[in-house]
PDB file of C-alpha atoms in Angstrom:
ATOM      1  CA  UNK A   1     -78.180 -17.823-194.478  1.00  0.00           C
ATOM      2  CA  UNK A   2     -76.732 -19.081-197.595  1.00  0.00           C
ATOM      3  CA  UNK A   3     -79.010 -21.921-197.486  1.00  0.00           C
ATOM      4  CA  UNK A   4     -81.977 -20.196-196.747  1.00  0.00           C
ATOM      5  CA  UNK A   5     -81.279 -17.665-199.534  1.00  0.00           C
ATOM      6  CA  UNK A   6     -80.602 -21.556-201.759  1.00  0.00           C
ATOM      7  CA  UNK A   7     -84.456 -22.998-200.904  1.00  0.00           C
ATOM      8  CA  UNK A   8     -86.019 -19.706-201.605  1.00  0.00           C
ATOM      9  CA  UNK A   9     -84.167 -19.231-205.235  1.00  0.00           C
ATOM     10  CA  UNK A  10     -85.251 -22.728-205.835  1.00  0.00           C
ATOM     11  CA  UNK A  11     -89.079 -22.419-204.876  1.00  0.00           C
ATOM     12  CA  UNK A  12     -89.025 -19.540-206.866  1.00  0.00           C
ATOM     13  CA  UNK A  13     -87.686 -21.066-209.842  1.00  0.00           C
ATOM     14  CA  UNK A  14     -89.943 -23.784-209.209  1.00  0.00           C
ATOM     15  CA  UNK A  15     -93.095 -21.647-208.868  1.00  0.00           C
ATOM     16  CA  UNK A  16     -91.451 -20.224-212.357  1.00  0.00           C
ATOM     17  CA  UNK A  17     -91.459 -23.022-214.243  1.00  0.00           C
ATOM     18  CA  UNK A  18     -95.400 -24.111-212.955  1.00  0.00           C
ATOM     19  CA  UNK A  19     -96.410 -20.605-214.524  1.00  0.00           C
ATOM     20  CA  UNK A  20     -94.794 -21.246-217.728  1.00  0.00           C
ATOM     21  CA  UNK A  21     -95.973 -24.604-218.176  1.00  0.00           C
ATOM     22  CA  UNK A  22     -99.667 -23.369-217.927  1.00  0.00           C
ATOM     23  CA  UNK A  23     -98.616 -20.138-219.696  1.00  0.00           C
ATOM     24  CA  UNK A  24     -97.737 -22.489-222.789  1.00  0.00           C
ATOM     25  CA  UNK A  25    -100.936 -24.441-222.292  1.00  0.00           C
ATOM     26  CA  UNK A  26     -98.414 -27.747-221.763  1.00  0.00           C
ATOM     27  CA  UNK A  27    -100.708 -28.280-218.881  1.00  0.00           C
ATOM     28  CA  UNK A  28    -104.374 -27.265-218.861  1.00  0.00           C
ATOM     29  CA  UNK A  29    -106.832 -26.698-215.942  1.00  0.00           C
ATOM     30  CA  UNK A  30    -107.743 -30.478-215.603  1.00  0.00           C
ATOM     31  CA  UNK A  31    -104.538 -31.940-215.913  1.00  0.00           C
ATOM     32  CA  UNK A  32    -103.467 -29.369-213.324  1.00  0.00           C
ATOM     33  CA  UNK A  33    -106.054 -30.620-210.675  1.00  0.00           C
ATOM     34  CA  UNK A  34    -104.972 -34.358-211.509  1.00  0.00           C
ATOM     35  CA  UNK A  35    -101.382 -33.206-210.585  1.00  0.00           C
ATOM     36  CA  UNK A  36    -102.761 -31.604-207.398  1.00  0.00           C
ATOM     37  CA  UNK A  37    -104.745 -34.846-206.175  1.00  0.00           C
ATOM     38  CA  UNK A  38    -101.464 -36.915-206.973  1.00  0.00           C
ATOM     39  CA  UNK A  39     -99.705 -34.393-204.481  1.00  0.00           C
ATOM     40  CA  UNK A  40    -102.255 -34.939-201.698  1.00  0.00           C
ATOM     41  CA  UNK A  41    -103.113 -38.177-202.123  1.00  0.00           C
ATOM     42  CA  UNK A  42    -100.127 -40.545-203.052  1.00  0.00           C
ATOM     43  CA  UNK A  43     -97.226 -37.936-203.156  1.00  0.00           C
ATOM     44  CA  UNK A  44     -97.369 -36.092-199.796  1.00  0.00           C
ATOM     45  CA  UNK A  45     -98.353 -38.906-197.529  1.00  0.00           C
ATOM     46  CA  UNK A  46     -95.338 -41.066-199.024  1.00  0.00           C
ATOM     47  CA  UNK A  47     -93.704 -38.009-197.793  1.00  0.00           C
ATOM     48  CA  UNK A  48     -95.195 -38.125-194.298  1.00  0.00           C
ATOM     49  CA  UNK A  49     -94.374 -41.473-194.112  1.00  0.00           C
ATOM     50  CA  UNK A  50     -90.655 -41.393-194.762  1.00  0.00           C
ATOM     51  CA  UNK A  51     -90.084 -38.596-192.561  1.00  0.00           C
ATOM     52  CA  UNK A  52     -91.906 -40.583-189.506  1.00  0.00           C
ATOM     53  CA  UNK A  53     -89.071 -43.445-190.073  1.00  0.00           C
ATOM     54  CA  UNK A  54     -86.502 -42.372-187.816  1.00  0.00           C
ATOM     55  CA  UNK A  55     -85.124 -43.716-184.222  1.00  0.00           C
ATOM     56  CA  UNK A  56     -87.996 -42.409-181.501  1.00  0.00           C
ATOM     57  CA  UNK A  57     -86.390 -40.144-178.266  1.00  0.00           C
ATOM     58  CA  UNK A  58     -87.705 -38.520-175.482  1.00  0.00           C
ATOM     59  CA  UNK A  59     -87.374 -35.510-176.786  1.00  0.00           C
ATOM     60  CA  UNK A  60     -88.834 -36.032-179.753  1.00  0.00           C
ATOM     61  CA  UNK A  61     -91.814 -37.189-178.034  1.00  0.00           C
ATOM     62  CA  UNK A  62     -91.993 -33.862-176.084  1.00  0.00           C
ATOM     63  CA  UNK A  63     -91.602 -31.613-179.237  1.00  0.00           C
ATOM     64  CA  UNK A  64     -94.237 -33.403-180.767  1.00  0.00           C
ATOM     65  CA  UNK A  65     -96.569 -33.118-177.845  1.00  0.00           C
ATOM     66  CA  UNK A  66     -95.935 -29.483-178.146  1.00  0.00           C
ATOM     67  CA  UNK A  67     -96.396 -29.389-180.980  1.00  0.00           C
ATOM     68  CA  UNK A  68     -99.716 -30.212-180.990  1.00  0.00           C
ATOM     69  CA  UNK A  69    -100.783 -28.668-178.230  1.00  0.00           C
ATOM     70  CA  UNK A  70     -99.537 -25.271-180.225  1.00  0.00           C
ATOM     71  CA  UNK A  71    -101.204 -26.527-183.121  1.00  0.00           C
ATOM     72  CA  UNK A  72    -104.908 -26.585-181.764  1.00  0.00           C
ATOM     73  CA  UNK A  73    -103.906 -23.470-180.020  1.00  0.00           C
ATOM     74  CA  UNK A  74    -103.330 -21.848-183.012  1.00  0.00           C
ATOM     75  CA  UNK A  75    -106.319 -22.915-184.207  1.00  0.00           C
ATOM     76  CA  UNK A  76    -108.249 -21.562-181.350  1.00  0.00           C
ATOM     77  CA  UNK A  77    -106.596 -17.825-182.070  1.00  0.00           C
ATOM     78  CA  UNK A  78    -107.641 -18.300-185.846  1.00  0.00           C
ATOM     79  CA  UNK A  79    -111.262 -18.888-185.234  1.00  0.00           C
ATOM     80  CA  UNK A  80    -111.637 -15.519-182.778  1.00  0.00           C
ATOM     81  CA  UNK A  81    -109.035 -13.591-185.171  1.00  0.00           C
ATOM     82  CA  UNK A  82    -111.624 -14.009-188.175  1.00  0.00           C
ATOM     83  CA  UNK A  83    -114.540 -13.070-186.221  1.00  0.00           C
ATOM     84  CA  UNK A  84    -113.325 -10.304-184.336  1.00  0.00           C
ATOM     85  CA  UNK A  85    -111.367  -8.795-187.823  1.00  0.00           C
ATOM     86  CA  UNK A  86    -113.963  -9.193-190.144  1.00  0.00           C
ATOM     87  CA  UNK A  87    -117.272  -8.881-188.647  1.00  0.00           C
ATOM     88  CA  UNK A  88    -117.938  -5.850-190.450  1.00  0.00           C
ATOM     89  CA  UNK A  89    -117.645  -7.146-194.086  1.00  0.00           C
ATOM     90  CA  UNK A  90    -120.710  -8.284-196.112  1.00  0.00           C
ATOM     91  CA  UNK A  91    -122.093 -11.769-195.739  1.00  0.00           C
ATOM     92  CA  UNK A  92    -120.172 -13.625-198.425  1.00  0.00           C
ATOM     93  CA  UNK A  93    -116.672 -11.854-198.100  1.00  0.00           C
ATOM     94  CA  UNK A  94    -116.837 -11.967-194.499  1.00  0.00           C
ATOM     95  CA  UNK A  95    -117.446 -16.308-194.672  1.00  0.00           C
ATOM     96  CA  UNK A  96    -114.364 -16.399-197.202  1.00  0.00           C
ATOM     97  CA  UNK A  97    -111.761 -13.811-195.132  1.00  0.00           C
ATOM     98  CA  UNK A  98    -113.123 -16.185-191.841  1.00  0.00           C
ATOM     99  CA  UNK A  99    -112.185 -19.632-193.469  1.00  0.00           C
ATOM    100  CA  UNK A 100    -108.920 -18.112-194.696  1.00  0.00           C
ATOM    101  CA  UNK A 101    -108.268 -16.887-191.774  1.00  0.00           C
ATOM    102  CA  UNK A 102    -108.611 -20.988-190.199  1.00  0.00           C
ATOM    103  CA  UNK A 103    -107.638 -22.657-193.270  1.00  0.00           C
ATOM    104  CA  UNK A 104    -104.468 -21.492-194.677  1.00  0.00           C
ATOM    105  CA  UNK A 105    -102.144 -23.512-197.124  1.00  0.00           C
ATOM    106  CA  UNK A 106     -99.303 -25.111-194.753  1.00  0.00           C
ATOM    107  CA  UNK A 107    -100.059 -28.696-195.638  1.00  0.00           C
ATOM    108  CA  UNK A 108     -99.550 -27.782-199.232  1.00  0.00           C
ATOM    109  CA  UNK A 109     -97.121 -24.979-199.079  1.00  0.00           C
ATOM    110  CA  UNK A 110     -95.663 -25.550-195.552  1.00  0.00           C
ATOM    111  CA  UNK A 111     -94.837 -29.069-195.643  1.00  0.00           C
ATOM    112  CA  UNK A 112     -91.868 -28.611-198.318  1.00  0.00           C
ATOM    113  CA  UNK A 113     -91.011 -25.473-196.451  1.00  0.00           C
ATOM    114  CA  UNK A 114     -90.240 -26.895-193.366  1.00  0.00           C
ATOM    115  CA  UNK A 115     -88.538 -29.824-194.761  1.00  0.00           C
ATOM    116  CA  UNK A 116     -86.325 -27.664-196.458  1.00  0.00           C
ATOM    117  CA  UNK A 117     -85.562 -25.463-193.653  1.00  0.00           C
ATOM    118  CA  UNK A 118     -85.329 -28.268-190.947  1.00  0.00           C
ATOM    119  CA  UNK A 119     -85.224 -31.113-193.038  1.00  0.00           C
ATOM    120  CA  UNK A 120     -87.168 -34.461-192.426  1.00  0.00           C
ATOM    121  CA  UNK A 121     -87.454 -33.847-188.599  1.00  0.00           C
ATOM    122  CA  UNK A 122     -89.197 -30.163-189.695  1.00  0.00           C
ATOM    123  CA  UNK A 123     -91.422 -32.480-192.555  1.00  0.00           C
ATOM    124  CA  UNK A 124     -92.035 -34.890-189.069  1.00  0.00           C
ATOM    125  CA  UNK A 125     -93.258 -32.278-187.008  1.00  0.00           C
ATOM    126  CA  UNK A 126     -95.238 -30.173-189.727  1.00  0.00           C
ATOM    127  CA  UNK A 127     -97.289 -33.260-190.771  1.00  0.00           C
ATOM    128  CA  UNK A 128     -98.222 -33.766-186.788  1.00  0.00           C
ATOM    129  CA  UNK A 129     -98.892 -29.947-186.650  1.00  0.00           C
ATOM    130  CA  UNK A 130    -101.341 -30.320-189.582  1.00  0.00           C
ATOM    131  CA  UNK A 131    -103.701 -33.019-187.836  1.00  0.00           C
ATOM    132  CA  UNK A 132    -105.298 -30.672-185.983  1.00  0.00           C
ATOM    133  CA  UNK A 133    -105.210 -28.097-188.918  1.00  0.00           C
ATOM    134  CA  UNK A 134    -106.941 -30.685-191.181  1.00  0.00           C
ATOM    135  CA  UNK A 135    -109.883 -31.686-188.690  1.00  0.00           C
ATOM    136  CA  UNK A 136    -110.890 -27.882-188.591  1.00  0.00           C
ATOM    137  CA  UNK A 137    -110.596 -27.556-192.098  1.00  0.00           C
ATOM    138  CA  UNK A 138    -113.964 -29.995-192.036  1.00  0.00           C
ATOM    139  CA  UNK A 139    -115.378 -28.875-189.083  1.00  0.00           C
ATOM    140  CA  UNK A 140    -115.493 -25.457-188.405  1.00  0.00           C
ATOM    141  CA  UNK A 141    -114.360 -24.609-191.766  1.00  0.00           C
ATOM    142  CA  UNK A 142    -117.484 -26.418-193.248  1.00  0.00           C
ATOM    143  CA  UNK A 143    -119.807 -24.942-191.059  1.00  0.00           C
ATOM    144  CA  UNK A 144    -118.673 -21.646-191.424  1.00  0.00           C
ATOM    145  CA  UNK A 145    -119.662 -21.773-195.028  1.00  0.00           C
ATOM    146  CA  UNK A 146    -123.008 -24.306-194.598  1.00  0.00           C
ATOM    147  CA  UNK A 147    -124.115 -23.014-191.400  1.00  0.00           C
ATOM    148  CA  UNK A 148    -124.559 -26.118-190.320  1.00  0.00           C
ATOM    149  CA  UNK A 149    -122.019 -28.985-188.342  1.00  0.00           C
ATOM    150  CA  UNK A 150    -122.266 -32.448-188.929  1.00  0.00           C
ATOM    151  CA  UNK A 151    -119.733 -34.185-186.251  1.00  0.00           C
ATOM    152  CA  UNK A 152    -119.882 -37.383-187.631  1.00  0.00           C
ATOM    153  CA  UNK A 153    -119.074 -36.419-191.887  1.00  0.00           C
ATOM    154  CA  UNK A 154    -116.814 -34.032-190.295  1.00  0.00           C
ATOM    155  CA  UNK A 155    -114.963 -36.663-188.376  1.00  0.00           C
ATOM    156  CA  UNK A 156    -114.910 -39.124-190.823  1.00  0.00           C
ATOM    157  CA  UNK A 157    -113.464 -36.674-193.765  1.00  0.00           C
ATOM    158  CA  UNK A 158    -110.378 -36.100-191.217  1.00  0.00           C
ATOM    159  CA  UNK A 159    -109.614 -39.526-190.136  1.00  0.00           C
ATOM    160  CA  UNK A 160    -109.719 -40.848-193.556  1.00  0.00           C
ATOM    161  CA  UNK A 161    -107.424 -38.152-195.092  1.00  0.00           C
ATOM    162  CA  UNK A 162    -104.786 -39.646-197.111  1.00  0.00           C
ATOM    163  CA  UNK A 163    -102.205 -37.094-194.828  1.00  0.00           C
ATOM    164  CA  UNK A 164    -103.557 -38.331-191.339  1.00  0.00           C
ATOM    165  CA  UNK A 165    -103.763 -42.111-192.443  1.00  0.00           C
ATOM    166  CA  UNK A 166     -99.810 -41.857-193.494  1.00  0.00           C
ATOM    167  CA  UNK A 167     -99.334 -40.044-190.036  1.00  0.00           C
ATOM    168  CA  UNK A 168    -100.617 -42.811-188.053  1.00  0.00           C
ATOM    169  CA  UNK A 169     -98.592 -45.294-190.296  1.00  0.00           C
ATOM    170  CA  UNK A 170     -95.506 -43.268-189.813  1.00  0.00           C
ATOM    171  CA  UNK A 171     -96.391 -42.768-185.632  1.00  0.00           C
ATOM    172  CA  UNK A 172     -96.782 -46.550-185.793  1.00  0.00           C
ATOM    173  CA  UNK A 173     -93.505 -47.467-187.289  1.00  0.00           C
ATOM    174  CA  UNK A 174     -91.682 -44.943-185.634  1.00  0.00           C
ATOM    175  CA  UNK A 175     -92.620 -45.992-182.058  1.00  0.00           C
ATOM    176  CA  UNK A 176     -92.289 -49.913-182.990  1.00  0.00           C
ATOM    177  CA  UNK A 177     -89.032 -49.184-184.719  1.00  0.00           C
ATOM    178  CA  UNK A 178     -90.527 -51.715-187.757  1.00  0.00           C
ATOM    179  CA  UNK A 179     -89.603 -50.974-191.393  1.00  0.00           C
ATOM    180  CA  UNK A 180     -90.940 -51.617-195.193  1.00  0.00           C
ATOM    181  CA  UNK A 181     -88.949 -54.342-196.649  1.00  0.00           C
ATOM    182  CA  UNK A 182     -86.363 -52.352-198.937  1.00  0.00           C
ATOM    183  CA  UNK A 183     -88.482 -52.378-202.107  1.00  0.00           C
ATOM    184  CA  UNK A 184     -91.356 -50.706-200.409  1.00  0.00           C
ATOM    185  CA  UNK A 185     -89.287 -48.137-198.413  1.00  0.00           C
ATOM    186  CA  UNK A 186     -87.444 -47.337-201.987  1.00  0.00           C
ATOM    187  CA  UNK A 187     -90.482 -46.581-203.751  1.00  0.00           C
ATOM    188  CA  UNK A 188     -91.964 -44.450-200.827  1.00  0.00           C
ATOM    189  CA  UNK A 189     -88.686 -42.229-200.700  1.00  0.00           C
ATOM    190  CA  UNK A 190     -88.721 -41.700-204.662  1.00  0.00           C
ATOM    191  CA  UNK A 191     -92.516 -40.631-204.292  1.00  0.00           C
ATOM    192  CA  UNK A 192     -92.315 -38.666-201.085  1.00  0.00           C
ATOM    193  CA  UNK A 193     -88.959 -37.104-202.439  1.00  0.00           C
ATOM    194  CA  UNK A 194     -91.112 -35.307-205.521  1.00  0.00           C
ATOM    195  CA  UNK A 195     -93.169 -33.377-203.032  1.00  0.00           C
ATOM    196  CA  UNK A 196     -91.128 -30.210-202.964  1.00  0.00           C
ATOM    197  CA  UNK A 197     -90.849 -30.048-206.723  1.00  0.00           C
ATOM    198  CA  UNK A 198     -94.280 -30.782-207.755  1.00  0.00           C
ATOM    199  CA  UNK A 199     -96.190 -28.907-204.654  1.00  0.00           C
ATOM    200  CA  UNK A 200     -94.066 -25.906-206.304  1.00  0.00           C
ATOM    201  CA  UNK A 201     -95.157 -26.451-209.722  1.00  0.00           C
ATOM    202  CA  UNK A 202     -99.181 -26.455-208.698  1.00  0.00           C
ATOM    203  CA  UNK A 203     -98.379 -23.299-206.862  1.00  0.00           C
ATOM    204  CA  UNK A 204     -97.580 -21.273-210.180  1.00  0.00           C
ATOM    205  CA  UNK A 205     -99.788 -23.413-211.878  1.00  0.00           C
ATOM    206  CA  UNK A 206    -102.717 -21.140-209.561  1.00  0.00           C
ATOM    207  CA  UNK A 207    -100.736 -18.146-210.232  1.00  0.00           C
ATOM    208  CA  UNK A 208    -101.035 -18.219-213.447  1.00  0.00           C
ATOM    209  CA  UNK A 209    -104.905 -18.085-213.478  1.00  0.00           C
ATOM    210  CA  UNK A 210    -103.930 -14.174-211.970  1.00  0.00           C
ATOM    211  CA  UNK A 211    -105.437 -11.250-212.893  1.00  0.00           C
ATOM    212  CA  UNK A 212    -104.156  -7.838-212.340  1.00  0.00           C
ATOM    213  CA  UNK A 213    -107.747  -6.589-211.145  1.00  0.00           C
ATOM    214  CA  UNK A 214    -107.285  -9.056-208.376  1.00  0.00           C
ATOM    215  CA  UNK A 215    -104.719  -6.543-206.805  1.00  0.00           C
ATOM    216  CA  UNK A 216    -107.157  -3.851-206.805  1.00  0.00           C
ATOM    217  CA  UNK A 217    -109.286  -5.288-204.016  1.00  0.00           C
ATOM    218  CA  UNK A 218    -108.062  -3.348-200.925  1.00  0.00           C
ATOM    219  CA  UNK A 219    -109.888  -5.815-198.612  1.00  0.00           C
ATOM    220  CA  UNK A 220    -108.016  -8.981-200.026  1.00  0.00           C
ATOM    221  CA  UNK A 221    -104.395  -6.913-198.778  1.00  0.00           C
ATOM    222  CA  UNK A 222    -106.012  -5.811-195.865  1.00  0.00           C
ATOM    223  CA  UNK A 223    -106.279  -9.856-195.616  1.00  0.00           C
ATOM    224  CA  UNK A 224    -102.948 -10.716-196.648  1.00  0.00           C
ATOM    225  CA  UNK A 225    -101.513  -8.284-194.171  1.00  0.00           C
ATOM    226  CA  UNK A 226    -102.932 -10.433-191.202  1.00  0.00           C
ATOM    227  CA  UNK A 227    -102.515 -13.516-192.849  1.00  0.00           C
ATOM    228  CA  UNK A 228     -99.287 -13.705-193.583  1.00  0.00           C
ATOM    229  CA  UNK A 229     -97.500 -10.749-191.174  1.00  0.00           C
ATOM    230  CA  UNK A 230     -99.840 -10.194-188.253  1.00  0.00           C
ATOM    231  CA  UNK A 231    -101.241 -13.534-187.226  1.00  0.00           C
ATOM    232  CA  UNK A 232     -97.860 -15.245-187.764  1.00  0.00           C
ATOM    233  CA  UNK A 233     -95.827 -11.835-185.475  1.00  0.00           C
ATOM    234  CA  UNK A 234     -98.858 -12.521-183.018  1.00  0.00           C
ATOM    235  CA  UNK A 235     -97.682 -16.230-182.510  1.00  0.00           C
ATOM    236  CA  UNK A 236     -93.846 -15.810-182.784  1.00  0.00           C
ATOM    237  CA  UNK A 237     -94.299 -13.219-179.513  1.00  0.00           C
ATOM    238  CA  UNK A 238     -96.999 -15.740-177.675  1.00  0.00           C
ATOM    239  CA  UNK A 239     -94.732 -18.874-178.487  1.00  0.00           C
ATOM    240  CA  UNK A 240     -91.905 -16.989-177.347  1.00  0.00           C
ATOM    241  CA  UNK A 241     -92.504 -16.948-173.726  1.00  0.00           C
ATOM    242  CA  UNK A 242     -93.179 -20.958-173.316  1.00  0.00           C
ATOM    243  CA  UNK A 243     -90.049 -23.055-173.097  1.00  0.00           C
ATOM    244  CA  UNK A 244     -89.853 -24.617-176.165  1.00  0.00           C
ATOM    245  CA  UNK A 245     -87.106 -25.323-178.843  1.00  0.00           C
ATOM    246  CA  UNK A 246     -86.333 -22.848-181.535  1.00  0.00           C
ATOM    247  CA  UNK A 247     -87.232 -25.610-183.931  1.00  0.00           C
ATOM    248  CA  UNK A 248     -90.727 -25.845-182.546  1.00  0.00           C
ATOM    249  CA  UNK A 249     -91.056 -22.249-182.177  1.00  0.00           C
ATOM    250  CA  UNK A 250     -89.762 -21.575-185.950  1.00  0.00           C
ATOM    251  CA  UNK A 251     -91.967 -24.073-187.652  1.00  0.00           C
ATOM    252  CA  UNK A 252     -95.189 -23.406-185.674  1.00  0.00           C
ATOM    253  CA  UNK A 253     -94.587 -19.763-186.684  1.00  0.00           C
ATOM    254  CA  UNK A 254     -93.954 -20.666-190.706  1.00  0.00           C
ATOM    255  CA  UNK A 255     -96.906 -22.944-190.617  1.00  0.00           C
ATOM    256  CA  UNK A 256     -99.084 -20.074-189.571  1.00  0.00           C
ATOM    257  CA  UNK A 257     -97.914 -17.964-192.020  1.00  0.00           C
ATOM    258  CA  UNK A 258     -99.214 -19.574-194.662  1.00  0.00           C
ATOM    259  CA  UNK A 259    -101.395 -17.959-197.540  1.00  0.00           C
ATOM    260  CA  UNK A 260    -105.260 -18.868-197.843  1.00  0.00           C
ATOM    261  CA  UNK A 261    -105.875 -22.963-198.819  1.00  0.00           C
ATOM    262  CA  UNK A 262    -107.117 -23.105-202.134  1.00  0.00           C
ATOM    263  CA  UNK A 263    -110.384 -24.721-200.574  1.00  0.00           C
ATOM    264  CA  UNK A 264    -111.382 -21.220-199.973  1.00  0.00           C
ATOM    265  CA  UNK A 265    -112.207 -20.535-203.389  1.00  0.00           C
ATOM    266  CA  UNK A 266    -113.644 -24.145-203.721  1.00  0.00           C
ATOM    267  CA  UNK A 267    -116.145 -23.742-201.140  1.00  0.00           C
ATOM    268  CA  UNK A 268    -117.325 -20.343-201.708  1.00  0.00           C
ATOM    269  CA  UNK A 269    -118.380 -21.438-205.227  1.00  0.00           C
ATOM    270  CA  UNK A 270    -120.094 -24.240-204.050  1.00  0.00           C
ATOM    271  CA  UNK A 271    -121.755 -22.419-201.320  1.00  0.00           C
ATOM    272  CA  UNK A 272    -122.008 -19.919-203.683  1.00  0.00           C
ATOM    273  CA  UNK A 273    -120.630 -16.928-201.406  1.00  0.00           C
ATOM    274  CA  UNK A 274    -118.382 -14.788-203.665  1.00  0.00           C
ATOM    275  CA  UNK A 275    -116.175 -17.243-204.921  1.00  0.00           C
ATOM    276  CA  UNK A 276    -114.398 -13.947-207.086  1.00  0.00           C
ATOM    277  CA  UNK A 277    -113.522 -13.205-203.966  1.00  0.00           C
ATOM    278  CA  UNK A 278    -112.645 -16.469-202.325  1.00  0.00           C
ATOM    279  CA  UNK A 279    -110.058 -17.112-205.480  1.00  0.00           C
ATOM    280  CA  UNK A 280    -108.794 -13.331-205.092  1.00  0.00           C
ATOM    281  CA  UNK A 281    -107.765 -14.352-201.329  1.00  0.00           C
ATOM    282  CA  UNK A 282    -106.063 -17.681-202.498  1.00  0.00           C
ATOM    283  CA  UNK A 283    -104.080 -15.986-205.168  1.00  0.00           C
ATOM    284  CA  UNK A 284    -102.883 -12.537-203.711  1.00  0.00           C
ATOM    285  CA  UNK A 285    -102.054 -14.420-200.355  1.00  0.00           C
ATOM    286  CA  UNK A 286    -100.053 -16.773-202.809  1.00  0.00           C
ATOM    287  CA  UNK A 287     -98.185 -14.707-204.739  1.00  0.00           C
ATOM    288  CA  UNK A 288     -97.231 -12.404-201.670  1.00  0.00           C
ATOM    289  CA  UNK A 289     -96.363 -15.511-199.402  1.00  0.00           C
ATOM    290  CA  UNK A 290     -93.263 -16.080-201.383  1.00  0.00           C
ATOM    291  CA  UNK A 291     -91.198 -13.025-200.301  1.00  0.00           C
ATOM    292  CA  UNK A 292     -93.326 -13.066-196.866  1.00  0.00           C
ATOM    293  CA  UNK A 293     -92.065 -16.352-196.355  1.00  0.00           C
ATOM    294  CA  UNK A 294     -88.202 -15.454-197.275  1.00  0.00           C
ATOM    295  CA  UNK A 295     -87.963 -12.850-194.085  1.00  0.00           C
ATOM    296  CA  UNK A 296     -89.826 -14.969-192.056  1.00  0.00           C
ATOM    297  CA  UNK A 297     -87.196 -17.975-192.767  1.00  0.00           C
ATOM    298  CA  UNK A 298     -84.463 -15.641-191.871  1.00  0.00           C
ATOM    299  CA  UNK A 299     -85.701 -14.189-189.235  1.00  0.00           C
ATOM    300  CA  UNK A 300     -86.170 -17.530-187.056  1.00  0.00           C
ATOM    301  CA  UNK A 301     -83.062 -18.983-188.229  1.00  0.00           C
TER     302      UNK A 301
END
């Protein structure tokens, strides 16, 4: 408990210090989106890739199997949750609450959370968790928005994804037991060790950009209520009954309670379908995951 209570102090201050710095105007809305492609694209998959380099066992190999498997059945629940929840709500707000609902924030937010609850093993088994996560995100998350699928750009997007390429790296020197030569390995560990810190930062960094109008939307809590408390309860019961470890069961059931990805807000604009609303999802779901996310940890641990 002590530890637990240790992380969440730290992610707060962490999430603290990202406000100030775009309170103070140290960093500015294009510097902050520079920070957030270093994350995704060189930080986080160093990440990945350090956590995969560890001795292979049978067990692992089942946890990870379940792990997917739990993954894309998560997935499944996601994509009937948002249509049978929101089916009632206009046009635009009902495409943004439906892709929040599919797409939440775990490979941003949940990665560092599950390394620091279950340490590299946790960071091992959220990236694997993710892959499935990731190809919705251009699938049915796309189409949701365009109304339209295209299989092939879809498929492409998600192979090529800076955090599935470093998976299939890391599966590939795990299982062959090959290493970097020292120099390499060092500089992945420095990288992959700033993930925590700076995934924190961006995360005030969008809190900052709040409003207090945004908390008088009653359907964006009605949101956050099944995003981060129902959906996540619905899964810790389901999960539950299957034999699995409490590891499996406790990280599949953080990584689904996630807040909304930021992409929410991202493709509403572009699809132009409320993005007010899409960034109003992203940032109350946000701010409210970060005491949602405390109980949660102690709950499963």
């Amino acid at each position: 408990m002590k530890e637990l209570v240790n992380l969440q102090c730290t992610i707060f201050l962490l999430v603290g210090i990202g406000y100030l710095l775009k309170k103070i105007k140290l960093v500015n809305q294009e510097s902050q989106k520079c920070i957030t492609d270093l994350v995704i694209n060189v930080i986080l998959p160093c990440n990945i890739v350090k956590a995969f380099c560890m001795e292979f066992t049978d067990q692992m190999g089942e946890e990870l199997a379940a792990v997917v498997l739990l993954s894309i059945a998560v997935q499944a629940v996601s994509v009937v949750y948002g249509k049978i929840m929101f089916r009632k709500e206009e046009e635009g707000r009902k495409k943004c609450l439906q892709y929040g609902t599919i797409c939440s924030n775990a490979g941003f937010l949940g990665t560092p959370i599950a390394e620091g609850i279950y340490g590299a093993y946790g960071l091992l088994l959220a990236s694997v968790f993710l892959i499935p996560l990731r190809i919705m995100m251009w699938t049915e998350g796309i189409s949701i928005f365009s109304g339209s699928k295209d299989p092939k750009s879809a498929l492409k997007k998600a192979v090529f994804h800076p955090c599935i390429l470093a998976c299939a790296i890391g599966l590939f020197l795990m299982l062959t037991g090959l290493r970097f030569p020292a120099p390499i390995a060092g500089m992945i560990s420095y990288l992959g060790a700033c993930n925590t810190a700076f995934s924190m930062l961006v995360i005030g960094m969008i809190l900052n950009s709040m409003e207090l109008k945004t908390f008088l939307d009653k359907t964006a809590w009605v949101y956050c209520i099944h995003r981060l408390i129902i959906m996540p309860l619905l899964i810790y019961v389901l999960v539950g009954f299957l034999p699995v470890s409490s590891t499996v069961r406790g990280l599949v059931v953080i990584l689904t309670a996630m807040p909304a990805g930021a992409t929410t807000s991202i493709l509403a604009a572009k699809y132009n379908m409320e993005p007010e609303f899409g960034t109003k999802l992203v940032i109350c779901s946000t701010l409210l995951s970060l005491p949602s996310l405390a109980v949660w940890s102690m709950i499963l641990n």
